[in-house]
CSV table of C-alpha atoms and ligand atoms in Angstrom, one decimal:
chain,number,residue,atom,x,y,z
A,177,MET,CA,-2.4,-13.1,15.9
A,178,LEU,CA,-0.6,-9.9,14.7
A,179,ASN,CA,2.8,-11.2,15.9
A,180,LYS,CA,2.4,-14.4,13.9
A,181,ILE,CA,1.7,-12.4,10.7
A,182,ILE,CA,4.6,-10.1,11.4
A,183,GLU,CA,7.0,-13.0,11.8
A,184,THR,CA,5.9,-14.6,8.6
A,185,VAL,CA,6.1,-11.3,6.6
A,186,LYS,CA,9.6,-10.7,7.9
A,187,GLU,CA,10.6,-14.1,6.7
A,188,ALA,CA,9.2,-13.3,3.3
A,189,GLY,CA,11.3,-10.1,3.3
A,190,LYS,CA,14.4,-12.3,3.1
A,191,ILE,CA,13.3,-13.5,-0.3
A,192,VAL,CA,13.1,-9.9,-1.5
A,193,LEU,CA,16.5,-9.0,-0.1
A,194,SER,CA,18.3,-12.1,-1.4
A,195,ALA,CA,17.0,-11.7,-5.0
A,196,ASN,CA,19.4,-11.5,-7.9
A,197,ASN,CA,18.9,-11.3,-11.6
A,198,ARG,CA,15.8,-9.3,-10.9
A,199,GLU,CA,15.3,-7.8,-14.4
A,200,SER,CA,15.9,-11.1,-16.2
A,201,SER,CA,13.1,-12.7,-14.2
A,202,VAL,CA,10.5,-10.2,-15.5
A,203,THR,CA,7.3,-11.0,-17.4
A,204,ALA,CA,5.1,-8.2,-18.7
A,205,LYS,CA,1.5,-8.0,-17.5
A,206,GLU,CA,-1.3,-6.0,-19.1
A,207,GLY,CA,-0.4,-2.5,-20.3
A,208,LYS,CA,2.9,-0.8,-21.0
A,209,LYS,CA,4.4,-0.4,-17.5
A,210,ASN,CA,3.1,-3.4,-15.6
A,211,PHE,CA,5.5,-6.3,-14.8
A,212,VAL,CA,5.8,-9.3,-12.6
A,213,THR,CA,9.0,-11.1,-11.5
A,214,LYS,CA,9.5,-14.6,-10.3
A,215,TYR,CA,10.1,-13.0,-6.9
A,216,ASP,CA,6.6,-11.5,-6.7
A,217,LEU,CA,5.3,-15.1,-7.3
A,218,ALA,CA,7.8,-16.6,-4.8
A,219,VAL,CA,6.8,-14.2,-2.1
A,220,GLN,CA,3.1,-14.7,-2.7
A,221,ASP,CA,3.5,-18.5,-2.7
A,222,PHE,CA,5.5,-18.3,0.5
A,223,LEU,CA,2.9,-16.1,2.3
A,224,PHE,CA,-0.1,-18.2,1.1
A,225,ARG,CA,1.6,-21.4,2.3
A,226,GLU,CA,2.9,-20.2,5.6
A,227,LEU,CA,-0.1,-18.0,6.6
A,228,GLY,CA,-2.4,-20.9,5.5
A,229,LYS,CA,-0.7,-23.1,8.1
A,230,ILE,CA,-1.4,-20.6,10.8
A,231,PHE,CA,-4.9,-19.6,9.6
A,232,PRO,CA,-6.3,-22.8,7.9
A,233,GLU,CA,-9.8,-21.3,7.7
A,234,ALA,CA,-8.7,-18.2,5.7
A,235,GLU,CA,-9.0,-17.6,2.0
A,236,PHE,CA,-6.4,-15.8,0.0
A,237,VAL,CA,-6.5,-12.8,-2.4
A,238,GLY,CA,-3.2,-11.8,-3.9
A,239,GLU,CA,-2.1,-9.5,-6.7
A,240,GLU,CA,-0.6,-12.4,-8.7
A,241,GLY,CA,-3.5,-14.8,-8.4
A,242,GLU,CA,-7.1,-15.7,-9.2
A,243,ASN,CA,-9.2,-13.5,-6.9
A,244,ASN,CA,-12.6,-13.8,-5.3
A,245,PHE,CA,-13.4,-10.3,-4.1
A,246,GLU,CA,-17.0,-11.2,-3.2
A,247,SER,CA,-16.1,-13.7,-0.5
A,248,LYS,CA,-17.4,-13.0,3.0
A,249,ALA,CA,-15.0,-15.5,4.5
A,250,LEU,CA,-12.0,-14.6,6.6
A,251,ARG,CA,-9.4,-13.7,4.0
A,252,PHE,CA,-6.0,-12.3,3.5
A,253,ILE,CA,-5.5,-9.6,0.9
A,254,ILE,CA,-1.8,-9.6,-0.1
A,255,ASP,CA,0.5,-7.6,-2.3
A,256,PRO,CA,3.7,-9.7,-2.3
A,257,ILE,CA,5.9,-6.9,-3.7
A,258,ASP,CA,4.3,-3.4,-3.7
A,259,GLY,CA,6.8,-1.5,-5.8
A,260,THR,CA,7.8,-4.1,-8.4
A,261,THR,CA,9.3,-1.5,-10.8
A,262,ASN,CA,11.5,-0.2,-7.9
A,263,PHE,CA,12.4,-3.8,-7.1
A,264,MET,CA,13.4,-4.6,-10.7
A,265,GLN,CA,15.8,-1.7,-10.8
A,266,ASP,CA,17.1,-2.1,-7.2
A,267,PHE,CA,15.7,1.3,-6.3
A,268,ARG,CA,15.3,-0.3,-2.8
A,269,CYS,CA,11.9,0.9,-1.8
A,270,SER,CA,9.3,-1.9,-2.0
A,271,CYS,CA,7.0,-3.4,0.6
A,272,ILE,CA,5.1,-6.6,1.4
A,273,SER,CA,1.5,-5.7,2.3
A,274,VAL,CA,-0.7,-8.2,4.2
A,275,ALA,CA,-4.2,-7.5,5.4
A,276,LEU,CA,-6.5,-10.0,7.3
A,277,CYS,CA,-10.1,-9.1,6.5
A,278,LYS,CA,-13.5,-10.2,7.7
A,279,GLU,CA,-16.2,-9.1,5.1
A,280,ASN,CA,-15.2,-5.5,4.5
A,281,ASN,CA,-13.3,-4.9,7.7
A,282,VAL,CA,-9.6,-5.1,7.9
A,283,MET,CA,-8.9,-6.8,11.3
A,284,ALA,CA,-5.1,-6.7,11.1
A,285,GLY,CA,-2.6,-5.1,8.7
A,286,VAL,CA,1.2,-5.4,8.2
A,287,VAL,CA,3.3,-3.4,5.7
A,288,TYR,CA,7.0,-4.4,5.8
A,289,ASN,CA,9.8,-2.6,4.0
A,290,PRO,CA,12.7,-5.1,4.1
A,291,TYR,CA,15.2,-2.5,2.8
A,292,THR,CA,14.7,-0.3,5.9
A,293,ASP,CA,13.5,-3.1,8.2
A,294,GLU,CA,10.4,-1.1,9.0
A,295,VAL,CA,7.4,-3.0,10.1
A,296,PHE,CA,4.2,-1.0,10.1
A,297,SER,CA,1.3,-2.8,11.8
A,298,ALA,CA,-2.1,-2.5,13.3
A,299,GLU,CA,-4.9,-4.5,14.8
A,300,LYS,CA,-8.4,-3.0,14.7
A,301,GLY,CA,-9.0,-0.9,17.8
A,302,LYS,CA,-5.5,-1.3,19.1
A,303,GLY,CA,-3.5,1.6,17.5
A,304,ALA,CA,-0.8,1.6,14.9
A,305,TYR,CA,2.9,0.7,15.4
A,306,LEU,CA,6.2,1.1,13.6
A,307,ASN,CA,8.7,-1.6,14.9
A,308,GLY,CA,6.6,-1.8,18.1
A,309,GLU,CA,6.5,1.9,18.8
A,310,LYS,CA,3.1,3.6,18.6
A,311,ILE,CA,2.7,6.0,15.7
A,312,SER,CA,0.2,8.7,14.7
A,313,VAL,CA,-0.4,11.1,11.8
A,314,SER,CA,1.1,14.6,11.9
A,315,ASP,CA,-0.8,17.7,13.0
A,316,ARG,CA,0.6,19.7,10.0
A,317,LEU,CA,-1.6,21.4,7.5
A,318,LEU,CA,-1.0,20.4,3.9
A,319,SER,CA,-0.1,24.0,3.2
A,320,ASP,CA,2.8,23.5,5.7
A,321,GLY,CA,3.6,20.0,4.7
A,322,LEU,CA,4.5,17.4,2.1
A,323,ALA,CA,2.2,15.5,-0.3
A,324,LEU,CA,2.9,12.0,-1.7
A,325,PHE,CA,1.3,10.9,-4.9
A,326,GLY,CA,1.1,7.9,-7.2
A,327,THR,CA,1.0,8.2,-11.0
A,328,SER,CA,-1.5,5.4,-11.6
A,329,PRO,CA,1.0,4.0,-14.1
A,330,TYR,CA,-1.1,1.1,-15.4
A,331,HIS,CA,-4.0,3.4,-16.4
A,332,PRO,CA,-2.8,6.0,-18.9
A,333,GLU,CA,-6.3,7.4,-19.2
A,334,ASN,CA,-5.8,8.9,-15.7
A,335,THR,CA,-2.6,10.7,-16.4
A,336,ASP,CA,-4.0,14.1,-17.3
A,337,GLU,CA,-6.2,14.3,-14.3
A,338,THR,CA,-3.5,13.1,-12.0
A,339,PHE,CA,-0.9,15.6,-13.2
A,340,ALA,CA,-3.5,18.5,-13.2
A,341,LEU,CA,-4.3,17.8,-9.5
A,342,LEU,CA,-0.6,17.3,-8.8
A,343,ARG,CA,0.2,20.8,-10.1
A,344,LYS,CA,-2.4,22.3,-7.7
A,345,VAL,CA,-1.1,20.2,-4.8
A,346,PHE,CA,2.5,21.2,-5.5
A,347,ASP,CA,1.5,24.9,-5.5
A,348,PHE,CA,-0.5,24.5,-2.3
A,349,SER,CA,2.0,22.5,-0.3
A,350,ARG,CA,5.7,22.7,0.7
A,351,ASP,CA,6.6,20.0,-1.9
A,352,ILE,CA,5.7,16.7,-3.4
A,353,ARG,CA,7.3,13.2,-3.2
A,354,ARG,CA,6.8,9.8,-5.1
A,355,SER,CA,8.1,6.6,-3.5
A,356,GLY,CA,6.9,4.0,-6.0
A,357,SER,CA,5.1,1.9,-3.4
A,358,ALA,CA,1.6,2.9,-2.5
A,359,ALA,CA,1.6,0.8,0.7
A,360,TYR,CA,4.7,2.6,1.9
A,361,ASP,CA,3.2,5.9,1.0
A,362,ILE,CA,0.2,5.3,3.2
A,363,CYS,CA,2.4,4.3,6.1
A,364,THR,CA,4.6,7.3,5.6
A,365,VAL,CA,1.4,9.4,6.2
A,366,ALA,CA,0.5,7.2,9.1
A,367,CYS,CA,3.7,7.9,11.0
A,368,GLY,CA,3.6,11.6,10.4
A,369,ARG,CA,6.4,12.1,7.9
A,370,CYS,CA,4.1,13.4,5.2
A,371,GLU,CA,0.6,14.8,5.3
A,372,VAL,CA,-1.3,13.4,2.3
A,373,PHE,CA,-1.0,10.6,-0.2
A,374,PHE,CA,-3.3,10.3,-3.2
A,375,GLU,CA,-3.6,8.1,-6.3
A,376,LYS,CA,-6.3,7.1,-8.7
A,377,GLU,CA,-7.3,3.5,-9.3
A,378,LEU,CA,-5.5,1.6,-6.6
A,379,GLN,CA,-6.4,-2.0,-6.0
A,380,PRO,CA,-7.4,-3.7,-2.7
A,381,TRP,CA,-4.0,-5.3,-2.3
A,382,ASP,CA,-2.2,-1.9,-2.5
A,383,ILE,CA,-4.3,-0.3,0.2
A,384,ALA,CA,-6.0,-2.9,2.5
A,385,ALA,CA,-3.3,-3.2,5.2
A,386,GLY,CA,-2.3,0.5,4.9
A,387,THR,CA,-5.9,1.7,5.3
A,388,LEU,CA,-6.2,0.1,8.8
A,389,ILE,CA,-2.7,1.3,9.8
A,390,LEU,CA,-3.5,4.8,8.7
A,391,LYS,CA,-6.9,4.9,10.5
A,392,GLU,CA,-5.5,3.4,13.7
A,393,ALA,CA,-2.9,6.2,13.5
A,394,GLY,CA,-5.7,8.8,13.5
A,395,GLY,CA,-5.8,9.4,9.8
A,396,THR,CA,-8.6,9.8,7.2
A,397,ALA,CA,-8.9,7.3,4.4
A,398,LEU,CA,-11.6,8.0,1.8
A,399,ASN,CA,-12.1,7.9,-1.9
A,400,TYR,CA,-12.1,11.0,-4.1
A,401,LYS,CA,-15.9,11.3,-3.6
A,402,GLY,CA,-15.5,11.3,0.2
A,403,LYS,CA,-16.9,7.8,0.6
A,404,GLU,CA,-15.5,4.9,2.6
A,405,ILE,CA,-13.1,2.6,0.8
A,406,ASP,CA,-14.2,-1.0,0.4
A,407,PHE,CA,-11.9,-3.8,-0.8
A,408,SER,CA,-14.0,-5.2,-3.6
A,409,GLY,CA,-12.4,-3.3,-6.5
A,410,PRO,CA,-10.2,-0.3,-7.4
A,411,HIS,CA,-10.6,3.1,-5.8
A,412,ASP,CA,-9.3,6.7,-6.3
A,413,VAL,CA,-8.0,7.3,-2.8
A,414,VAL,CA,-6.8,9.9,-0.4
A,415,PHE,CA,-5.0,9.1,2.9
A,416,ALA,CA,-4.2,12.1,5.1
A,417,ASN,CA,-4.2,13.6,8.5
A,418,PRO,CA,-7.7,15.1,9.2
A,419,LYS,CA,-6.5,18.7,8.9
A,420,ALA,CA,-4.6,18.2,5.7
A,421,TYR,CA,-7.6,16.2,4.3
A,422,GLU,CA,-9.9,19.2,4.7
A,423,GLU,CA,-7.5,21.3,2.6
A,424,PHE,CA,-6.8,18.6,0.0
A,425,VAL,CA,-10.5,18.1,-0.9
A,426,THR,CA,-10.7,21.8,-1.9
A,427,LEU,CA,-8.2,21.1,-4.6
A,428,LEU,CA,-10.1,18.0,-6.1
B,279,IPD,C1,2.2,-0.2,-7.7
B,279,IPD,C2,2.9,0.7,-6.7
B,279,IPD,C3,3.0,2.1,-7.3
B,279,IPD,C4,1.6,2.7,-7.7
B,279,IPD,C5,0.9,1.7,-8.6
B,279,IPD,C6,0.8,0.4,-7.9
B,279,IPD,P1,2.9,-2.7,-7.8
B,279,IPD,O1,2.1,-1.5,-7.2
B,279,IPD,O2,2.2,0.8,-5.5
B,279,IPD,O3,3.5,3.0,-6.4
B,279,IPD,O4,1.8,3.9,-8.3
B,279,IPD,O5,-0.4,2.3,-8.8
B,279,IPD,O6,0.1,-0.5,-8.7
B,279,IPD,O7,2.3,-3.0,-9.2
B,279,IPD,O8,4.3,-2.4,-7.8
B,279,IPD,O9,2.5,-3.8,-6.8
B,280,CA,CA1,0.9,-2.8,-5.6
B,281,CA,CA1,2.7,-6.0,-6.5
């Protein structure tokens, strides 16, 4: 099952890499910083069609579509391009994120960065992998490590809180980083390159695949209140190795 999803996602990655005239294919969505390109739509259409052939019983939830979050059916939750702003400017850090869910459980997750050809993947109970090699979170404390963050760019009402927390995290840690792709950030923690990733108001398609990958890599994925993340709506989220998580929550 996982290999079929990986093959399809890698094919979709070719659409991202072969894109040209990226900025001229942009449409604004809600808010000041939110955009969609014809390539977001093309990747989503491709994934819905091709995964639908392999899993005809599945429903589809995608960032660029009409979504039924209440469904209990087997369903894919997909972000066709996570990091659209990066993509528009050829910043070369965007991912395709695909999760296969049954009710509130992610059964399989794939996050693919076509620019680096990195495939992060996991199946529930079977560990997490980067290009076929097993991965795990780091053993570093946050105070001896790096923190990734997202700016919650589509929700300006969150900015003050995000930057106040960021200031505390910066003082507490070695340094901070921002990639511009939440799915990639979660996987960066899952493979031990960074210790914590946090962001307010992420959507199910940003985090569903990454949540399984991170947990299968031994990490902790919770919301700011310490509760499990479900995939029925937005969440303020923390993804971390267990030791760094304990330190991070003292800063919230
Ligand atoms: C966004 C990216 C970004 C994060 C935003 C997300 P999009 O996804 O993951 O890093 O800060 O909150 O919405 O819109 O590029 O798919
Ligand atoms: Ca996204
Ligand atoms: Ca997206």
